[in-house]
Tab-separated table of C-alpha atoms in Angstrom:
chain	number	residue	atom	x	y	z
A	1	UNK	CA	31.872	-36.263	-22.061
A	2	UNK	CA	30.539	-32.670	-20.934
A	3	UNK	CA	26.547	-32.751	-20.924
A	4	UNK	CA	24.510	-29.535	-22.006
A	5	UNK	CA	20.818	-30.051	-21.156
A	6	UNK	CA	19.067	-27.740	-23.427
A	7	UNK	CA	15.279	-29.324	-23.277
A	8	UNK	CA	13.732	-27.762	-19.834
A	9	UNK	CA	10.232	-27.250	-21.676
A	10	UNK	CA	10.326	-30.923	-21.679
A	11	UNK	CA	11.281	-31.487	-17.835
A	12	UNK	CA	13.454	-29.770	-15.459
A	13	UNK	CA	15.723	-31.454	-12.953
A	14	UNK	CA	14.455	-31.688	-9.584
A	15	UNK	CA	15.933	-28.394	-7.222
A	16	UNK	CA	17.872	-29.786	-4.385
A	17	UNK	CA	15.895	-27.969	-1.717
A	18	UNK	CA	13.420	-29.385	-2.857
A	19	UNK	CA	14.067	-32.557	-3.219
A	20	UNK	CA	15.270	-32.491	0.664
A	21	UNK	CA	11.985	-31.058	1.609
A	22	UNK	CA	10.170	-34.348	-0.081
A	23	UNK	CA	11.853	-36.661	1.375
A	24	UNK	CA	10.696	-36.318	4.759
A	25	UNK	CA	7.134	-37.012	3.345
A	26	UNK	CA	8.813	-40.485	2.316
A	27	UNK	CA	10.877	-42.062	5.052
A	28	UNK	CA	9.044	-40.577	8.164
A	29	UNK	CA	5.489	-38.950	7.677
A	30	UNK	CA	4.272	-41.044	5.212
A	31	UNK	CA	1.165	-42.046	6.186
A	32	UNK	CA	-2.614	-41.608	4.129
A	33	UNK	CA	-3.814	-38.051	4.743
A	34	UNK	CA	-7.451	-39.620	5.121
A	35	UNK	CA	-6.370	-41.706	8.161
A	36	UNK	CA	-7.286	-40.159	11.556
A	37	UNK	CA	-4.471	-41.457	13.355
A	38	UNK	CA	-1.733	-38.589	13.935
A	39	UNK	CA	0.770	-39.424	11.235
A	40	UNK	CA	-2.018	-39.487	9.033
A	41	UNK	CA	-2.799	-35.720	10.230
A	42	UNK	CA	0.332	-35.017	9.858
A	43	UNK	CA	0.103	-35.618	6.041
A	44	UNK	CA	-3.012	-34.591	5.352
A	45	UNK	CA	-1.829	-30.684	7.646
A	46	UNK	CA	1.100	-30.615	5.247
A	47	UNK	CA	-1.431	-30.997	1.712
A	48	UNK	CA	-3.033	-28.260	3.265
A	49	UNK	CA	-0.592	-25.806	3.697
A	50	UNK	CA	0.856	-26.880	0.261
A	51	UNK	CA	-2.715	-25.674	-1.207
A	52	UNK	CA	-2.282	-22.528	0.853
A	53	UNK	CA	1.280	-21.621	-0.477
A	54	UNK	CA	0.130	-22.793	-3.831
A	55	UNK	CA	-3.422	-20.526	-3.753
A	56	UNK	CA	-1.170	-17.526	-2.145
A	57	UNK	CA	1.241	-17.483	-5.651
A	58	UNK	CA	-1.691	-17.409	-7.685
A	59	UNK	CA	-3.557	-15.353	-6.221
A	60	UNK	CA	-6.835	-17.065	-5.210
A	61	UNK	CA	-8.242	-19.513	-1.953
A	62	UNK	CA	-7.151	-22.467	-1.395
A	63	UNK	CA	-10.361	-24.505	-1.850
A	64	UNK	CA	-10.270	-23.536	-5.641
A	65	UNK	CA	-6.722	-25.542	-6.075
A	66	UNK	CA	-7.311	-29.492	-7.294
A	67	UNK	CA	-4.421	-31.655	-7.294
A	68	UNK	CA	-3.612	-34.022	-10.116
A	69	UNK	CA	-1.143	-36.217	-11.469
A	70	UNK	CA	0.183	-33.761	-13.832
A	71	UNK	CA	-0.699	-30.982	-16.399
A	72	UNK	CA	-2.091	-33.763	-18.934
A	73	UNK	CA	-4.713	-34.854	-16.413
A	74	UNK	CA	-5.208	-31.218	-15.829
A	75	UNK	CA	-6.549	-30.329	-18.743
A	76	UNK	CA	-8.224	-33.172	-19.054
A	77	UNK	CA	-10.299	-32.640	-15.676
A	78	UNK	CA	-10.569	-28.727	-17.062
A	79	UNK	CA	-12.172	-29.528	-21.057
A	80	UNK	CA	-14.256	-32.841	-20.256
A	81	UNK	CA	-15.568	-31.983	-16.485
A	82	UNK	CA	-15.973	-28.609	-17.341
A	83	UNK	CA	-17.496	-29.373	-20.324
A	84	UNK	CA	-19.511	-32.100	-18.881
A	85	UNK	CA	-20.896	-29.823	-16.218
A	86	UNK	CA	-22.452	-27.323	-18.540
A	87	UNK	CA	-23.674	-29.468	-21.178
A	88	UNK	CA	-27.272	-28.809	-20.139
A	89	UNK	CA	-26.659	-24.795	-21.140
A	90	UNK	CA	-24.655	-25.517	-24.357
A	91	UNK	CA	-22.302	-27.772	-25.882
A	92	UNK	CA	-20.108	-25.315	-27.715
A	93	UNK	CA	-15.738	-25.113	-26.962
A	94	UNK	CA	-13.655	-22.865	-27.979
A	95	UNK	CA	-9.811	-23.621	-28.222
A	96	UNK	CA	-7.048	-22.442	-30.378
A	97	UNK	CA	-5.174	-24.708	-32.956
A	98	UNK	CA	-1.949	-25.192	-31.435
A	99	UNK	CA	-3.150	-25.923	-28.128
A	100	UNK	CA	-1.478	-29.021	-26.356
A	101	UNK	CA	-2.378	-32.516	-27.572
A	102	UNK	CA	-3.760	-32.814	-23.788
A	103	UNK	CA	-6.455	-30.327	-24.957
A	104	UNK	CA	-7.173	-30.923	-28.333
A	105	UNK	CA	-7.455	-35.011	-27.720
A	106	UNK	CA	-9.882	-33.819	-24.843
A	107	UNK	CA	-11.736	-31.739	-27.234
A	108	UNK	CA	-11.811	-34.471	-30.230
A	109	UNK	CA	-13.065	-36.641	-27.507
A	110	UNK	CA	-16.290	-34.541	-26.810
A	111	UNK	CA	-16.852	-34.037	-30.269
A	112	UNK	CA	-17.464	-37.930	-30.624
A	113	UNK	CA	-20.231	-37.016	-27.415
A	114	UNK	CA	-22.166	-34.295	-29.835
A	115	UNK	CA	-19.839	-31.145	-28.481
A	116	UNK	CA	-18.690	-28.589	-30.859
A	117	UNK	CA	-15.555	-27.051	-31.062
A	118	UNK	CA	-14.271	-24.431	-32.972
A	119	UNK	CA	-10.336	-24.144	-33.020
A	120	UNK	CA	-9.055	-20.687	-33.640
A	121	UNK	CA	-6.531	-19.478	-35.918
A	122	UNK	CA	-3.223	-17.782	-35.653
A	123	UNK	CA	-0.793	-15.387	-37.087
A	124	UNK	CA	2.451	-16.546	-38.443
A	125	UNK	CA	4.058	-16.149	-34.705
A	126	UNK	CA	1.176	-18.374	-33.197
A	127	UNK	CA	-1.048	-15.303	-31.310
A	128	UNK	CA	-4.738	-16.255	-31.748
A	129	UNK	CA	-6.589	-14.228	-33.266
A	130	UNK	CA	-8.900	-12.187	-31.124
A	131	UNK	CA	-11.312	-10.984	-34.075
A	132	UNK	CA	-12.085	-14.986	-35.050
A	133	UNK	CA	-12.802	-15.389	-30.891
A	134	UNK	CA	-15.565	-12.571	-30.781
A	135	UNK	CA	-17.091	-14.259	-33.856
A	136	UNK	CA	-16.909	-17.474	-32.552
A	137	UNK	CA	-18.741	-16.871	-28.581
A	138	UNK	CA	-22.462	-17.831	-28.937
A	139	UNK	CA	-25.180	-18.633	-26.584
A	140	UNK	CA	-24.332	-21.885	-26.332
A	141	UNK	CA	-20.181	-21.226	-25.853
A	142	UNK	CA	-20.007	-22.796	-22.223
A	143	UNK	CA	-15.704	-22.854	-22.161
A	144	UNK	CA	-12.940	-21.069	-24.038
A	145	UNK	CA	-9.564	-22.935	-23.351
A	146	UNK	CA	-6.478	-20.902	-24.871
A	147	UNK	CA	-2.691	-21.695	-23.511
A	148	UNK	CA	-0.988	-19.486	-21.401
A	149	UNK	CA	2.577	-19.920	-23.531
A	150	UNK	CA	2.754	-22.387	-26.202
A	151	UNK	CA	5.288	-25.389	-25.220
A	152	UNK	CA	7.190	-25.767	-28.693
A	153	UNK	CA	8.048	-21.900	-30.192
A	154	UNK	CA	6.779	-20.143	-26.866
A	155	UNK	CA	4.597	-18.159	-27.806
A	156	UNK	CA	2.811	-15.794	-25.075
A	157	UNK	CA	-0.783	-14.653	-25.539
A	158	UNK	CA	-2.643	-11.606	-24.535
A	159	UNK	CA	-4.300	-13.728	-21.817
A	160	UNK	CA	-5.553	-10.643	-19.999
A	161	UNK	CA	-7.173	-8.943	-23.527
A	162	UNK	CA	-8.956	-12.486	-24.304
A	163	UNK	CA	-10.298	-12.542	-20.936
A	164	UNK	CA	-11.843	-8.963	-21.416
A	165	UNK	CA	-13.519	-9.947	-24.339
A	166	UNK	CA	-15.233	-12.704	-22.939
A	167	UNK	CA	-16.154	-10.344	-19.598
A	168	UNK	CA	-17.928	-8.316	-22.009
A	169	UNK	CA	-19.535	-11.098	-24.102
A	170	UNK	CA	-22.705	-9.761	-24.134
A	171	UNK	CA	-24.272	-13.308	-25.420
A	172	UNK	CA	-23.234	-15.586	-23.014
A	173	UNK	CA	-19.907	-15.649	-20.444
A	174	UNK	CA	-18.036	-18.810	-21.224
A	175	UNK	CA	-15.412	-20.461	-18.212
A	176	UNK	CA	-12.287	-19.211	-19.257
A	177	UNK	CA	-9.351	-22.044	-18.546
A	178	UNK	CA	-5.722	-21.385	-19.725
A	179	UNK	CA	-2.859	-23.778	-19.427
A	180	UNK	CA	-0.081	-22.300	-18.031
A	181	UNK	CA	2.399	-25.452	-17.732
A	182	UNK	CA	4.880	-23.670	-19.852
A	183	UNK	CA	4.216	-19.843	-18.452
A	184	UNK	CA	4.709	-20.499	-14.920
A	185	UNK	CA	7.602	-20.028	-13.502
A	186	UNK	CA	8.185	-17.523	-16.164
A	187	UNK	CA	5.334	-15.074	-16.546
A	188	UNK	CA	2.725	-14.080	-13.362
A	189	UNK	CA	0.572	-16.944	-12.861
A	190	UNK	CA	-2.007	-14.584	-10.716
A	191	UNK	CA	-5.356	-15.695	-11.677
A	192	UNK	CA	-7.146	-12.308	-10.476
A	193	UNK	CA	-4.854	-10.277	-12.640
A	194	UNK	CA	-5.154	-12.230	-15.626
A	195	UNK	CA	-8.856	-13.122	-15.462
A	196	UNK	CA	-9.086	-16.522	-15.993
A	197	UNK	CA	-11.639	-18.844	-14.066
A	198	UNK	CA	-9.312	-21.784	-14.871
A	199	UNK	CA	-6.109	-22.579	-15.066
A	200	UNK	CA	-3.268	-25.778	-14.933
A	201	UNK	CA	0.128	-26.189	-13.621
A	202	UNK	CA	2.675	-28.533	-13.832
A	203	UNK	CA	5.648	-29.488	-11.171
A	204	UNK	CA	7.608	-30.919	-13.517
A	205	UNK	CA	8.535	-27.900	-15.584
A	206	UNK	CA	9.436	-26.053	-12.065
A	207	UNK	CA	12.510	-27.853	-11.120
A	208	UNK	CA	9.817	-29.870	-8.859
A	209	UNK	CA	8.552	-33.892	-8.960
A	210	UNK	CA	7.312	-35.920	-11.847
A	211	UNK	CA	3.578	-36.469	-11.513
A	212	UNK	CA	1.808	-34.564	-9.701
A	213	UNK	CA	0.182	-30.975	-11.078
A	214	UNK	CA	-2.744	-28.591	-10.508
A	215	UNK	CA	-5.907	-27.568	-11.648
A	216	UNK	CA	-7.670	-24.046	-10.621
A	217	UNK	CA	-10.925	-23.944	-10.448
A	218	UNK	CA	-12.781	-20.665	-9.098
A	219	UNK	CA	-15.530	-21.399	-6.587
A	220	UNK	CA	-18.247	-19.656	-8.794
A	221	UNK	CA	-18.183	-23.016	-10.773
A	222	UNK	CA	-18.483	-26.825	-10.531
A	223	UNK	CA	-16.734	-29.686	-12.418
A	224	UNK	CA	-17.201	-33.427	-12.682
A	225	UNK	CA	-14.957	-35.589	-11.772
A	226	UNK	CA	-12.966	-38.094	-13.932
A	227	UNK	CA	-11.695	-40.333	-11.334
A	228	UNK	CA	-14.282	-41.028	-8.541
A	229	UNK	CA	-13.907	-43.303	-5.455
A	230	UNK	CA	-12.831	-41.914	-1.865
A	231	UNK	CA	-13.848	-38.285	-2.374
A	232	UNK	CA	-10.343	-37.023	-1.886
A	233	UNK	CA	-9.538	-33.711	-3.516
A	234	UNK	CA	-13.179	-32.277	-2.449
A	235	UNK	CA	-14.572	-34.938	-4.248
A	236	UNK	CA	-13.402	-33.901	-7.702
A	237	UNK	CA	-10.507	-36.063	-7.875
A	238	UNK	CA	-10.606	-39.231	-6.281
A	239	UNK	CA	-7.220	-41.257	-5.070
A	240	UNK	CA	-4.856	-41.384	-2.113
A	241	UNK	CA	-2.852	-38.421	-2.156
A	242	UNK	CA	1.218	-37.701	-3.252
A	243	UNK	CA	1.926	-36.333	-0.284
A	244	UNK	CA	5.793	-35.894	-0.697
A	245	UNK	CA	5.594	-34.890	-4.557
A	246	UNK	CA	2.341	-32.492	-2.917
A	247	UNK	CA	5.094	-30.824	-0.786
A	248	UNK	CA	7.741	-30.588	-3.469
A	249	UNK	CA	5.794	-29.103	-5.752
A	250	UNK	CA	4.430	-26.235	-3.565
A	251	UNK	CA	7.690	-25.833	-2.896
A	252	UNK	CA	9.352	-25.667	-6.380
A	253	UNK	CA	6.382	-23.129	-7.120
A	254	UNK	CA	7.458	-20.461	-3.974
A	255	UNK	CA	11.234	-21.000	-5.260
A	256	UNK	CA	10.399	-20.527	-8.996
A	257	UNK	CA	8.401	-17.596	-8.176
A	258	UNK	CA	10.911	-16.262	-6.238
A	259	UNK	CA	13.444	-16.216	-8.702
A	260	UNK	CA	10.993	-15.385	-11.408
A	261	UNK	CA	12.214	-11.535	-12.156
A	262	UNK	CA	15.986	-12.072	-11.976
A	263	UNK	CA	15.991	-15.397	-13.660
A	264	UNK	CA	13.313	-14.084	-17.011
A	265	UNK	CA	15.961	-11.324	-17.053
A	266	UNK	CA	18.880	-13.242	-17.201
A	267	UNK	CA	17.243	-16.253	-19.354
A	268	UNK	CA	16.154	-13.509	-22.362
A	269	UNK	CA	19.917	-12.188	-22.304
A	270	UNK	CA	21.098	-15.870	-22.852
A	271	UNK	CA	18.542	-17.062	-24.959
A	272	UNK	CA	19.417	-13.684	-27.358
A	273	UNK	CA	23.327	-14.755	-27.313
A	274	UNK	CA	22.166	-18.255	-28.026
A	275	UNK	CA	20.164	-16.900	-31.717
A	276	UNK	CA	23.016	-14.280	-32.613
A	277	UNK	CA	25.541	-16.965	-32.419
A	278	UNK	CA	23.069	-19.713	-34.653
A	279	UNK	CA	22.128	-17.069	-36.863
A	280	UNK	CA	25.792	-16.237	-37.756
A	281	UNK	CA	27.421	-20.039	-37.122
A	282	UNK	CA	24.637	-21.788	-39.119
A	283	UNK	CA	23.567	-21.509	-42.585
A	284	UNK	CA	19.947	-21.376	-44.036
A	285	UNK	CA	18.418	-21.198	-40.299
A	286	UNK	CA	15.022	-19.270	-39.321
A	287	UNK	CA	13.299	-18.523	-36.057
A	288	UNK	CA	10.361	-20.335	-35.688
A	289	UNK	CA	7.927	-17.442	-34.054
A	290	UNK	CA	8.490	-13.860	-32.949
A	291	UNK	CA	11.949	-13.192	-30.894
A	292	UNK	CA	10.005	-10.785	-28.930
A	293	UNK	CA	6.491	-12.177	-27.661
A	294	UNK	CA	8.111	-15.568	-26.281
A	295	UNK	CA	8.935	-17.615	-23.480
A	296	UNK	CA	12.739	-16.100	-22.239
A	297	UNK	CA	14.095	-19.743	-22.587
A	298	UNK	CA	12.669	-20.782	-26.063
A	299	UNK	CA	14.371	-21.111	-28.961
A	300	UNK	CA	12.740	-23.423	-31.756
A	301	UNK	CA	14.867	-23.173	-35.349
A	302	UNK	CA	14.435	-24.555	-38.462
A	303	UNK	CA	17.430	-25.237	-40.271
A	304	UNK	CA	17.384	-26.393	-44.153
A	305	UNK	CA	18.203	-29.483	-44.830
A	306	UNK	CA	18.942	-30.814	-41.991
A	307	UNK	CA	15.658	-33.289	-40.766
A	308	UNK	CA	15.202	-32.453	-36.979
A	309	UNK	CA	15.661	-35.969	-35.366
A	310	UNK	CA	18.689	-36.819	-37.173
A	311	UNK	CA	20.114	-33.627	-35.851
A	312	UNK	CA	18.732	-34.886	-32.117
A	313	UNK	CA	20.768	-37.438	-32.303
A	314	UNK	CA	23.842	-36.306	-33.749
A	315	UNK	CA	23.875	-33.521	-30.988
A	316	UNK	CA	22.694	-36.330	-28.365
A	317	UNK	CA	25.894	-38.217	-29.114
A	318	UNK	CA	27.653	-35.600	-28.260
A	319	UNK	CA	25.912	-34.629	-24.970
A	320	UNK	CA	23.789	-31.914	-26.002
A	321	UNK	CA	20.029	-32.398	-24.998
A	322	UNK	CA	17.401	-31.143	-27.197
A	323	UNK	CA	14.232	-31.674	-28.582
A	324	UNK	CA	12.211	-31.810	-32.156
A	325	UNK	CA	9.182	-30.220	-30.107
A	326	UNK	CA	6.910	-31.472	-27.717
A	327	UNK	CA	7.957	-33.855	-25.873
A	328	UNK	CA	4.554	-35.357	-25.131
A	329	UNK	CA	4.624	-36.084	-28.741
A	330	UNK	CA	8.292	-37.253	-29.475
A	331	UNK	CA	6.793	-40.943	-31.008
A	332	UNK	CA	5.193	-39.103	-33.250
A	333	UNK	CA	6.888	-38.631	-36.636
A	334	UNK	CA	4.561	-36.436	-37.976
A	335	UNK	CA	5.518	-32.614	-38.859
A	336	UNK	CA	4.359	-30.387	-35.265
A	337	UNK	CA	0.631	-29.149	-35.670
A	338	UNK	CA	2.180	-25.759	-34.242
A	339	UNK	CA	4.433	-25.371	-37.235
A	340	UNK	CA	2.168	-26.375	-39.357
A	341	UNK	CA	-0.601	-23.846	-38.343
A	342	UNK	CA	1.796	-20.802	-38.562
A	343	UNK	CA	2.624	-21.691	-42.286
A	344	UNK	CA	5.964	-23.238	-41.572
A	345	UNK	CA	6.381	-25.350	-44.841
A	346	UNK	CA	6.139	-28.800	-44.538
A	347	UNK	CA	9.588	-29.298	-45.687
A	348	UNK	CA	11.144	-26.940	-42.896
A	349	UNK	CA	8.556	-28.283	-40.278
A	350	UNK	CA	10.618	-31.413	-40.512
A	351	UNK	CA	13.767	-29.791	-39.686
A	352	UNK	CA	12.790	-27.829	-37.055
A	353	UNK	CA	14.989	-28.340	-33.282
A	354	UNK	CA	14.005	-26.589	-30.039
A	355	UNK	CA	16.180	-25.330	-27.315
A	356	UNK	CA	14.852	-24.668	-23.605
A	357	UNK	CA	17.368	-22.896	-21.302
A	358	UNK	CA	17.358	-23.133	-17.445
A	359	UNK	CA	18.190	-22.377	-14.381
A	360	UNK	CA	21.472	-23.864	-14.398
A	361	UNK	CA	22.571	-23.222	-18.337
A	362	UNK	CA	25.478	-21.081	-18.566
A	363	UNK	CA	26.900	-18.831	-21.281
A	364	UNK	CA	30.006	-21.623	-21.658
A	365	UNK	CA	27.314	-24.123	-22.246
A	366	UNK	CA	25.955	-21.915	-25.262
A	367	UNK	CA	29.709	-21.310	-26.141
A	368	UNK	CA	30.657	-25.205	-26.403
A	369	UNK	CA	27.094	-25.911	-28.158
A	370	UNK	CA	28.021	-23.588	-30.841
A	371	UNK	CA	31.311	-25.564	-31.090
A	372	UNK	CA	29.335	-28.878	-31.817
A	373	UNK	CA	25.873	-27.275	-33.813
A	374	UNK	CA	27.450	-26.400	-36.801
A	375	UNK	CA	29.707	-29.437	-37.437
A	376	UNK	CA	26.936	-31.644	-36.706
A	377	UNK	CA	24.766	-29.594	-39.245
A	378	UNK	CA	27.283	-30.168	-42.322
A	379	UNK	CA	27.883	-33.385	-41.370
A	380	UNK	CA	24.070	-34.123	-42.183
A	381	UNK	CA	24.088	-32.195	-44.834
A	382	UNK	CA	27.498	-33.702	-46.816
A	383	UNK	CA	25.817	-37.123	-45.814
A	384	UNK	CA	22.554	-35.822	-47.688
A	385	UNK	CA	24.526	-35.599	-50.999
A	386	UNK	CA	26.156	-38.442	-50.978
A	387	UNK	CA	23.006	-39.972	-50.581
């Protein structure tokens, strides 16, 4: 049975190269980058010129990159530490409300500890709204945390415009962090340019390993750790390094970035075919967000009638991969917070599907998904009124 993998916002398969470049780390220089002895060195030379190629991409030094497990710990390290850090000049956050669960947990989490947050609206496309954040910065705002790209309808904010406002803040100037799991690879990830003071990055949605991620951090502020123990990671994130997933990533990062221009180009084309040909083979379907402000790869539908996992799993039979949103979430039966916060009716929030394109989706694999979508659609729908 032909296979069309259609969830990259979820994961990406790992790129070849890199995947070649790894395994060295595994089978000969595998030794614990805090030993002294020289395979040790070896390891712990090759972390460093990961953080070097990884700093050079963004833009920054390559003391103010933090390796973690992943985006999720990420954030985590960014809200709490941060957060924890500063608590003695304020305990005021400011986040949006479709954030991912990785912040907003964090955040619900320092509310039990006496923090306040304030979650930000949106507009019916999911941009925050930058009137509510200049009302909401006090003197006591010590972090503002707003994603880069959303990870279920892909929605891009004016990262750049947000990080004005709080340059200007006349009151106080809050650590701006953005999580940019979803943007990079996609949009610049150049801290300078954007003006963040924070941001994370994951390898898994780069065509790199599972399980390992970044935080940035500039210099001009501190964090507290998390995990604590051997001091590794300049003492803000304790543990024996991942040396070969270290590697991979930095290397899925310099390949992504590469191909960033020609591949956003070529995505936006395909993801445009994709939506003509739903919007004209598919009944009662609507665009979940703006066509035009969003990731190139994203498309996340909601079609009437037709409850989202049931359709998962009548295209998964047939070897199309998708998702109902984030994957993070996927136990979760309850309607996406995203939806729900852009007005999507409750009803339709429950029959929403998301599509990711990649690197390696073709035009034939739209062609022969729009040759199982719609049949799989009626058939839910005929079984609906039998019911």
């Amino acid at each position: 049975m032909r296979q069309i993998y259609l969830d990259h916002a979820s994961t990406t398969p790992i790129d070849p190269n890199v995947l070649e470049v790894m395994f060295n780390f595994q089978k000969e220089n595998y030794g614990n980058p805090s030993s002294l002895h020289s395979i040790g060195r070896i390891a712990k030379k090759a972390i460093e010129k990961s953080r070097e190629k990884i700093a050079l991409i963004l833009g920054t030094e390559k003391d103010e990159i933090v390796f973690t497990s992943g985006g999720t710990e990420a954030d985590n390290l960014a809200i709490i530490g941060i957060a924890n850090a500063y608590k003695n000049k304020g305990k005021h956050i400011i986040v949006s409300k479709i954030e991912h669960k990785a912040v907003l947990k964090a955040c619900r989490k320092l509310e039990k500890e006496n923090f306040e947050v304030t979650y930000l609206d949106v507009d019916k496309n999911g941009i925050v709204s930058l009137r509510h954040l200049k009302k909401s910065i006090r003197p006591d705002t010590i972090l503002v945390s707003i994603m880069y790209a959303n990870n279920e309808i892909g929605t891009i904010q004016p990262i750049k415009k947000i990080a004005k406002i709080l340059k200007e803040s006349k009151i106080y100037n809050p650590i701006f962090h953005t999580d940019a799991c979803q943007a990079v690879g996609a949009l610049s990830v150049n801290v300078k340019e954007l003006g963040v003071d924070a941001m994370t990055i994951s390898s898994s949605k780069i065509y790199g390993p599972k399980g390992v991620g970044c935080l940035y951090l500039s210099r001009k502020y501190s964090i507290e750790p998390m995990i604590v123990g051997g001091g590794q990671e300049g003492g803000i994130r304790s543990g024996t390094e991942n040396v070969s997933s270290i590697v991979g990533f930095a290397e899925a990062l310099a390949v992504s970035d590469d191909k960033r221009n020609k591949e956003t180009e070529r995505l936006i084309a395909l993801r445009d075919y994709f939506w003509s040909r739903i919007k004209t083979g598919v009944r009662g379907v609507c665009l979940n967000g703006s066509i035009k402000n969003r990731l190139p790869n994203n498309l996340n539908i909601s079609i009437s009638d037709v409850e989202g996992e049931s359709l998962l799993l009548y295209l998964d039979d047939k070897g199309i991969y998708c998702s109902t949103g984030s994957a993070c979430s996927s136990s979760d039966l309850a309607p996406s917070h995203v939806l729900t916060t852009i007005g999507v009716p409750l009803a339709l929030a429950h029959c929403s599907i998301r599509f990711t394109l990649g690197r390696y989706t073709r035009k034939s694999d739209i062609d022969y998904a729009m040759k199982i979508l719609p049949k799989c659609v009626e058939k839910i729908r005929d079984m609906s009124l039998v019911r």
